[in-house]
CSV table of C-alpha atoms in Angstrom, one decimal:
chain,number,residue,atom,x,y,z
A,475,UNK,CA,133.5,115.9,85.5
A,476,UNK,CA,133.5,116.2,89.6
A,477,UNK,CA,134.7,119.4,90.7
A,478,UNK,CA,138.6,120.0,90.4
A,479,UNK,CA,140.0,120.0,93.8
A,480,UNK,CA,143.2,122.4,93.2
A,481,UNK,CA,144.6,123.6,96.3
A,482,UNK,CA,143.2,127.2,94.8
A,483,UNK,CA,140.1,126.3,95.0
A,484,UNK,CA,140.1,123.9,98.3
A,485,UNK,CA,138.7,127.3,100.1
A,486,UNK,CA,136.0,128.1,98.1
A,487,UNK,CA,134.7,124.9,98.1
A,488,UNK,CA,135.1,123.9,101.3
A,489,UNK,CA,133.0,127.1,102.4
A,490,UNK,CA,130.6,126.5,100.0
A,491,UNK,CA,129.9,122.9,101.4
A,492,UNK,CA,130.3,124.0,104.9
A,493,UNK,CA,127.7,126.1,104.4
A,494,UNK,CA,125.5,123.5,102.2
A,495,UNK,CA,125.6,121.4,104.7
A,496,UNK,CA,125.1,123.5,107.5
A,497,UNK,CA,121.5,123.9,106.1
A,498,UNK,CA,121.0,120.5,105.9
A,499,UNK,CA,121.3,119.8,109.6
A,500,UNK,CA,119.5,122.3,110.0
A,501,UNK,CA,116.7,120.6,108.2
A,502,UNK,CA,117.5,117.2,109.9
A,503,UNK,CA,116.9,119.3,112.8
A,504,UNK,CA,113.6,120.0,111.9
A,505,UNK,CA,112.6,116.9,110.3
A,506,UNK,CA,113.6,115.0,113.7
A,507,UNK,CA,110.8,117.7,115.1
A,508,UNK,CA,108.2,116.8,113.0
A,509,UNK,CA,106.0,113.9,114.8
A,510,UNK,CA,105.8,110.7,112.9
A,511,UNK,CA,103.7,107.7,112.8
A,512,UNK,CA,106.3,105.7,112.6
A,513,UNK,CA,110.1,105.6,113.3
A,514,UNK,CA,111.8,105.5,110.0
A,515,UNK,CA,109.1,107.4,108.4
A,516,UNK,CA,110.2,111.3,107.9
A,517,UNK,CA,109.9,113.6,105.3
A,518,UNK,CA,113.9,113.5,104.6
A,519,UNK,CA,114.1,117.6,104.1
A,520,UNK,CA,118.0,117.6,104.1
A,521,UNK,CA,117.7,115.6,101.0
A,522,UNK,CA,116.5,118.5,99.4
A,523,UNK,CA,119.5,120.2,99.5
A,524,UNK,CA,121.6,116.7,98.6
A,525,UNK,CA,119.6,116.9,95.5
A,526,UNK,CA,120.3,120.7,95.1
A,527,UNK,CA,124.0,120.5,95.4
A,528,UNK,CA,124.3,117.9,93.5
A,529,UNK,CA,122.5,119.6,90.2
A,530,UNK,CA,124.9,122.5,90.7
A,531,UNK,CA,127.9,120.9,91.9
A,532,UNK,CA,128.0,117.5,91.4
A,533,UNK,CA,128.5,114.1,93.0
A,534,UNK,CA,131.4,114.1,95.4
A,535,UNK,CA,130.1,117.6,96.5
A,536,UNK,CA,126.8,116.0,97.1
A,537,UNK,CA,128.7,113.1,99.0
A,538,UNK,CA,130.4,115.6,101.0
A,539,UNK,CA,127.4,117.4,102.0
A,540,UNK,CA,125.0,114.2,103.1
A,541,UNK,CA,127.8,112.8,104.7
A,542,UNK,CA,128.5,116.0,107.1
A,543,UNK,CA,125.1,116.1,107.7
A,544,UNK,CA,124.6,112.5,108.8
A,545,UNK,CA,127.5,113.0,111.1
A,546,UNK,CA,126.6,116.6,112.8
A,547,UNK,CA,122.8,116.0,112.8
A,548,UNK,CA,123.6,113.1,114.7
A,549,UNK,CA,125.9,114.8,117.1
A,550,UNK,CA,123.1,117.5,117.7
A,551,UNK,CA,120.6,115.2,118.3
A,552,UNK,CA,122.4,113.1,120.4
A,553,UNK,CA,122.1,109.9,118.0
A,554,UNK,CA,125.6,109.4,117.0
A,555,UNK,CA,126.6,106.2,116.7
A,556,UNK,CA,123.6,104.8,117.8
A,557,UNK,CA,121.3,102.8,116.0
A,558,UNK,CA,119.3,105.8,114.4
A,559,UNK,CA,122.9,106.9,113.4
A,560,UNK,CA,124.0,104.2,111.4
A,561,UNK,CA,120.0,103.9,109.7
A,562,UNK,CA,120.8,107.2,108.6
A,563,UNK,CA,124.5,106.7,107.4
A,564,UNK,CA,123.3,103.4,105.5
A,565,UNK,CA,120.3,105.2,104.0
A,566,UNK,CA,122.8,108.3,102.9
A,567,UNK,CA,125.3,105.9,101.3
A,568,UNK,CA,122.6,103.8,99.2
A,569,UNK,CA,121.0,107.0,98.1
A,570,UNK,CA,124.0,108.6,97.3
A,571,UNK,CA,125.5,105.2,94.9
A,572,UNK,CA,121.8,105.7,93.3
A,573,UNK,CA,122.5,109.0,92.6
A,574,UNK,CA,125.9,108.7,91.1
A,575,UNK,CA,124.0,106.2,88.3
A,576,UNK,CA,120.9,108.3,88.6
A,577,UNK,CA,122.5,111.7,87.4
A,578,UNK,CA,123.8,110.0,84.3
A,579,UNK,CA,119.7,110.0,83.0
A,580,UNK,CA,118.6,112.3,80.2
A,581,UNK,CA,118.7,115.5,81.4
A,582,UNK,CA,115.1,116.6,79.0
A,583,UNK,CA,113.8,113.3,80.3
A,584,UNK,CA,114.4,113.0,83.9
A,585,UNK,CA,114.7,115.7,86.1
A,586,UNK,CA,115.4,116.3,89.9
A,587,UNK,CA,111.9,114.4,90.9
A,588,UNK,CA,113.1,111.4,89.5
A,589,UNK,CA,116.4,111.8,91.5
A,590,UNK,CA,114.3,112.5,94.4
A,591,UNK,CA,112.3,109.6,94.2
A,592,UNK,CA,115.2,107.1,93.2
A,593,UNK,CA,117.2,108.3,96.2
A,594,UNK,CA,114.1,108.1,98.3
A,595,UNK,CA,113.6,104.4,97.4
A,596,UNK,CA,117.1,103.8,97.9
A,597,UNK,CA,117.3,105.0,101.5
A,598,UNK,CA,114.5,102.9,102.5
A,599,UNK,CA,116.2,100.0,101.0
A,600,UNK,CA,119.5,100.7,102.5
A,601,UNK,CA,117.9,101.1,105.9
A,602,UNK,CA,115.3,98.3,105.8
A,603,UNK,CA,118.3,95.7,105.0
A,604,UNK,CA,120.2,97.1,107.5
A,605,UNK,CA,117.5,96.7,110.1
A,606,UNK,CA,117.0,93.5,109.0
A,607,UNK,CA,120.0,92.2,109.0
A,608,UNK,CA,120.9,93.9,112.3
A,609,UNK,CA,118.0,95.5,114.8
A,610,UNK,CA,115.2,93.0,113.9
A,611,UNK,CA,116.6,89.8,112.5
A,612,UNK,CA,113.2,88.5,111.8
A,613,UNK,CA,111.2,88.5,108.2
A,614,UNK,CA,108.2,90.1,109.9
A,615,UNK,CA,109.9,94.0,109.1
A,616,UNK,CA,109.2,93.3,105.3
A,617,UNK,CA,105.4,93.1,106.6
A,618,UNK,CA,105.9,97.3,107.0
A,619,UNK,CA,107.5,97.6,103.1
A,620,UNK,CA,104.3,99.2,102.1
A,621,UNK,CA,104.4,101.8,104.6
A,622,UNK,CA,107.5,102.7,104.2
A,623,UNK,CA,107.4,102.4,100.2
A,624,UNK,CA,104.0,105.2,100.0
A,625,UNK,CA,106.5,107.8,102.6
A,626,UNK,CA,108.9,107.1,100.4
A,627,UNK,CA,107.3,108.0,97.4
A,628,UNK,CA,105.1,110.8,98.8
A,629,UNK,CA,108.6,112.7,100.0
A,630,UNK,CA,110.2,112.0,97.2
A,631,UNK,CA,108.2,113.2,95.0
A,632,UNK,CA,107.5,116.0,97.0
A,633,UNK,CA,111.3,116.9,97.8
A,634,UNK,CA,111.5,116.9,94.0
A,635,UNK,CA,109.1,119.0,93.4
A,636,UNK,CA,110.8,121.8,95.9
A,637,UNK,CA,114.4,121.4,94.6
A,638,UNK,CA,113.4,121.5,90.8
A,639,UNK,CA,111.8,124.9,92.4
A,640,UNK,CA,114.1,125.9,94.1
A,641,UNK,CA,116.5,125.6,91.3
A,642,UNK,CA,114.5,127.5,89.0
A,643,UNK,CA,113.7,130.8,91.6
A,644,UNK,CA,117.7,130.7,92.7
A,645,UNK,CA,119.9,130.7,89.6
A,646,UNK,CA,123.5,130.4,91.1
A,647,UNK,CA,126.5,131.6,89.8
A,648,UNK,CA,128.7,129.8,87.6
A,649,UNK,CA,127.7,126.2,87.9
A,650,UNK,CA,130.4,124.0,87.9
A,651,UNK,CA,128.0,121.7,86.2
A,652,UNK,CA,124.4,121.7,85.8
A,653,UNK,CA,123.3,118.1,84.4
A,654,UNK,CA,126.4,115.5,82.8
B,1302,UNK,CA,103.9,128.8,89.6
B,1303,UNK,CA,102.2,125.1,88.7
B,1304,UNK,CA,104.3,122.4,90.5
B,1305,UNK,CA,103.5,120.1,87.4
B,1306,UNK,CA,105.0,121.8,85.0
B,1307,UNK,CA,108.6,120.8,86.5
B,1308,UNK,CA,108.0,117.3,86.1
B,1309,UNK,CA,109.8,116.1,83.2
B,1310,UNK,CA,108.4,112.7,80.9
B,1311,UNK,CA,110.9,110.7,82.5
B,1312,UNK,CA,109.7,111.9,86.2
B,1313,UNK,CA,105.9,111.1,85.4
B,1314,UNK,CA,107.2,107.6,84.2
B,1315,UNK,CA,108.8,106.7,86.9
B,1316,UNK,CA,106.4,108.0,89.4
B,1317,UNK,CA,104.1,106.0,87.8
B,1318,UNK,CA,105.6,103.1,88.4
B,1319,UNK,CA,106.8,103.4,92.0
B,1320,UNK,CA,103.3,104.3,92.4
B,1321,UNK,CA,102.4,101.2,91.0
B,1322,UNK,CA,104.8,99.6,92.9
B,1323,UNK,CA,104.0,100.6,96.2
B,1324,UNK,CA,100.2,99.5,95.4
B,1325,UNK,CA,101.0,96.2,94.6
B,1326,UNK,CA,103.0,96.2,97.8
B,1327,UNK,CA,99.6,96.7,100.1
B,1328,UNK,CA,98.8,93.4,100.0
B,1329,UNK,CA,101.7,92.2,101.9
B,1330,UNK,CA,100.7,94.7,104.9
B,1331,UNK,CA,97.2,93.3,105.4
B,1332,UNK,CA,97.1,89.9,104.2
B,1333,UNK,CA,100.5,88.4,104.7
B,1334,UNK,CA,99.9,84.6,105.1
B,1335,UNK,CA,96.7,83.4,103.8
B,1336,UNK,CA,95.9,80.2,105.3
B,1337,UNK,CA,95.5,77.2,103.2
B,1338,UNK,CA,94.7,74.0,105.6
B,1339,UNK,CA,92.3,73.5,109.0
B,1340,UNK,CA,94.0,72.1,111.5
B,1341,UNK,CA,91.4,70.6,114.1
B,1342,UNK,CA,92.7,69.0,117.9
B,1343,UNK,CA,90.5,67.5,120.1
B,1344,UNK,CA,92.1,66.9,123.6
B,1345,UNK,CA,95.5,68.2,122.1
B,1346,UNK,CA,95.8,65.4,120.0
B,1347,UNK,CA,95.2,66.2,115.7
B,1348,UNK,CA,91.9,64.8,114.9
B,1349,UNK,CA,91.3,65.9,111.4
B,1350,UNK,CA,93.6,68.4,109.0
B,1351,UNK,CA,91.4,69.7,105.9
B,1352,UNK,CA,92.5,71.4,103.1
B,1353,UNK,CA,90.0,75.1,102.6
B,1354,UNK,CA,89.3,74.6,99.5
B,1355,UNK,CA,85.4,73.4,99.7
B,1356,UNK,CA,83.0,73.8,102.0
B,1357,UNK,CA,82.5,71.0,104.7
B,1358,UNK,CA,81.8,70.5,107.9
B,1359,UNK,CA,83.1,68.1,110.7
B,1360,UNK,CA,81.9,67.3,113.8
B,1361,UNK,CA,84.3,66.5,116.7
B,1362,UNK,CA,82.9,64.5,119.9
B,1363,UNK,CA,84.3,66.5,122.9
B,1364,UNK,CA,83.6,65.4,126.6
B,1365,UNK,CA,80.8,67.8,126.7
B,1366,UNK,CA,79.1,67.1,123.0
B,1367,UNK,CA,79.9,67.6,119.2
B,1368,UNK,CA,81.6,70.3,118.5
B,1369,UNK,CA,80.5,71.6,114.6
B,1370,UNK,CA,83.2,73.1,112.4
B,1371,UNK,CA,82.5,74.9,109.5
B,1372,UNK,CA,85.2,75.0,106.5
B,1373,UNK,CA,84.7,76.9,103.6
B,1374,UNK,CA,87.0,78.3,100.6
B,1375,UNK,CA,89.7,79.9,102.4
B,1376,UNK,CA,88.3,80.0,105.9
B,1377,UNK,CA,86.7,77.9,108.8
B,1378,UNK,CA,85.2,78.4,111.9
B,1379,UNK,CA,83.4,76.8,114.6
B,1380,UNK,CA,79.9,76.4,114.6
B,1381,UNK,CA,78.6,75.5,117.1
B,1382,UNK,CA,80.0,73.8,120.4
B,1383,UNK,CA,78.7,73.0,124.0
B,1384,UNK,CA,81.3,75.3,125.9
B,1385,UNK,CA,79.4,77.7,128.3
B,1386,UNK,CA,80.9,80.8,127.0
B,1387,UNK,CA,81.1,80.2,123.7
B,1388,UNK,CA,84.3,82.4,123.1
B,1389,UNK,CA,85.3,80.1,119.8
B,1390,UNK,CA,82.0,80.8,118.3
B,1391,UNK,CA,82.2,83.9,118.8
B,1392,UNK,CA,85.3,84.4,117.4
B,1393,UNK,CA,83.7,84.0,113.8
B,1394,UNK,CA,86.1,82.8,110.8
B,1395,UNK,CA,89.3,82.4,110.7
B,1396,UNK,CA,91.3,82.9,107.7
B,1397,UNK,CA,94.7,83.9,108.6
B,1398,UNK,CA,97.5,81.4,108.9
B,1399,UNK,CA,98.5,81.2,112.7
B,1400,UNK,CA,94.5,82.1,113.8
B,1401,UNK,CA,92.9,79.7,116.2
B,1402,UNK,CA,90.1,79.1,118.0
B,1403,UNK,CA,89.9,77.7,121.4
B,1404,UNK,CA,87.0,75.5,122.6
B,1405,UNK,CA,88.3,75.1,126.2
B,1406,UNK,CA,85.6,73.4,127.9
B,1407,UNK,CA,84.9,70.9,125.4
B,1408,UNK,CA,89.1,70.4,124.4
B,1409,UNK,CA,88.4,71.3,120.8
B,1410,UNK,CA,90.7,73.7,119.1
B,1411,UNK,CA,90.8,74.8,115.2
B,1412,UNK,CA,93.5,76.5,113.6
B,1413,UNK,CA,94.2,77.8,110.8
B,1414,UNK,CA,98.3,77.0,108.7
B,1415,UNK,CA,99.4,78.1,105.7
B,1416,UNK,CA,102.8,77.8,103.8
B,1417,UNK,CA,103.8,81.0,105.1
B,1418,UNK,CA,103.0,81.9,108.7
B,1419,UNK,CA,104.0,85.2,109.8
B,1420,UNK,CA,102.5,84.0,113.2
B,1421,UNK,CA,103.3,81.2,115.6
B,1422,UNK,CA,99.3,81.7,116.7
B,1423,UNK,CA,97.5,84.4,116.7
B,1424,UNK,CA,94.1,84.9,118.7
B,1425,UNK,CA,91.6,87.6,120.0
């Protein structure tokens, strides 16, 4: 069940994921800070809180929340709709339709760091096609699959590690839903 | 406290495998195209393609004196050849598909082409 969007509880919500995703640009911001070896290579610390919000509130709120983020982080950082912008809003939308199938695992079995690292794997998909289909038309970019694969699954697992932590030391009030 | 203990089963599994996954990946970064045949010109013209699957070794006549080529499993090189520098010897073997070596002087040139050639030519 997605969060009942009742004209009641619009406000609430909308706060609540205003504020969600306020700290995820912020943590766009700072992952744009960190120096990389490699464009396309970066921690992905806004994902964190993707992964948060959608333990506690779900899917669409999740959606919501990556998608505002894309779009301000961006405008911040002066990408929108430039190339880096639409890596980013390809890598957000393949992570996110791996999430949706991806929350539906066993709860006891698979927990947040296998969300983490599904989504991770999923962005770099998303955003390797795209660049291949668009920025660098040529077979070569699948030569850099390994590099991108080992961020991927260093991050993720780490990014895991920190929601299922952060989870655990930050109870929050009244879940809407904690795990379908 | 312990970061392990909030991985589930299911998260161990599956970072297993991606690990796994991303291993078997490497290869692709480092030894893309593996070349499988010696291409060998001799004033721009082909004068002998062998496959590098045993050792031989051929000897081209160049304006200058025999060149010597050296094949072996999976690689080939140039022995030995007239040219005053000697930059094709030097260059050692050649395995990758799109590697050649340029004899200049004597008009000799080897390369190396595989099935898959993530290089028109490469050289050093």
């Amino acid at each position: 069940m997605t969060p009942s969007v009742t004209e009641l509880k619009v406000g609430a919500d909308d706060v609540r994921i205003a504020r969600l995703a306020a700290a995820a640009v912020g943590l766009s911001l700072v992952d744009a800070a960190i120096p990389m070896p490699l464009p396309g290579v970066k921690p992905g610390l806004a994902n964190i809180v993707t992964l948060m919000v959608l333990a506690r509130y779900g899917w669409s709120a999740a959606a919501w929340v990556s998608g505002l983020r894309v779009v301000a982080g961006s405008l911040l950082l002066g990408q929108f709709l430039a190339p880096g912008f639409f890596l980013s809003l390809t890598g957000a939308i393949t992570s996110l339709a791996v999430l949706a199938l991806a929350r539906w695992l066993p709860g006891r079995l698979f927990g947040p760091v296998s969300w983490s690292l599904l989504a991770s794997f999923a962005h770099i998909a998303g955003q390797l096609a795209l660049a291949r289909v668009w920025l660098i038309p040529h077979d070569g970019l699948f030569r850099l699959v390994p590099v991108f694969a080992l961020a991927a699954l260093v991050f993720g697992i780490i990014n895991g590690l920190v929601v299922c932590r952060l989870l655990q030391e930050f109870p929050e009030e009244a879940p809407h839903e904690s795990r379908p | 406290m312990t970061w392990l203990r909030l991985l589930r089963p299911g998260d161990w599994l599956l970072a297993l495998g991606a690990a796994l996954g991303v291993a078997a990946s490497f290869p692709l970064l480092w030894q893309g195209g593996q070349g499988d045949k010696a291409v060998v010109r001799l004033e721009g013209q082909v004068f002998m393609e062998v496959a590098l699957d045993k050792p031989r070794e051929i000897v081209v006549p160049g304006p200058l004196g025999p060149t010597r080529i050296q094949v072996e499993k999976g690689r080939a090189r140039v022995a030995a050849d007239p040219g005053l520098r000697q930059y094709c010897v030097r260059q050692g073997w050649l395995s990758q598909a799109g590697e050649i070596a340029i004899c200049a002087p004597n008009r000799v040139s080897l390369a190396i082409t595989g099935s898959q050639s993530p290089y028109d030519s490469l050289s050093y």
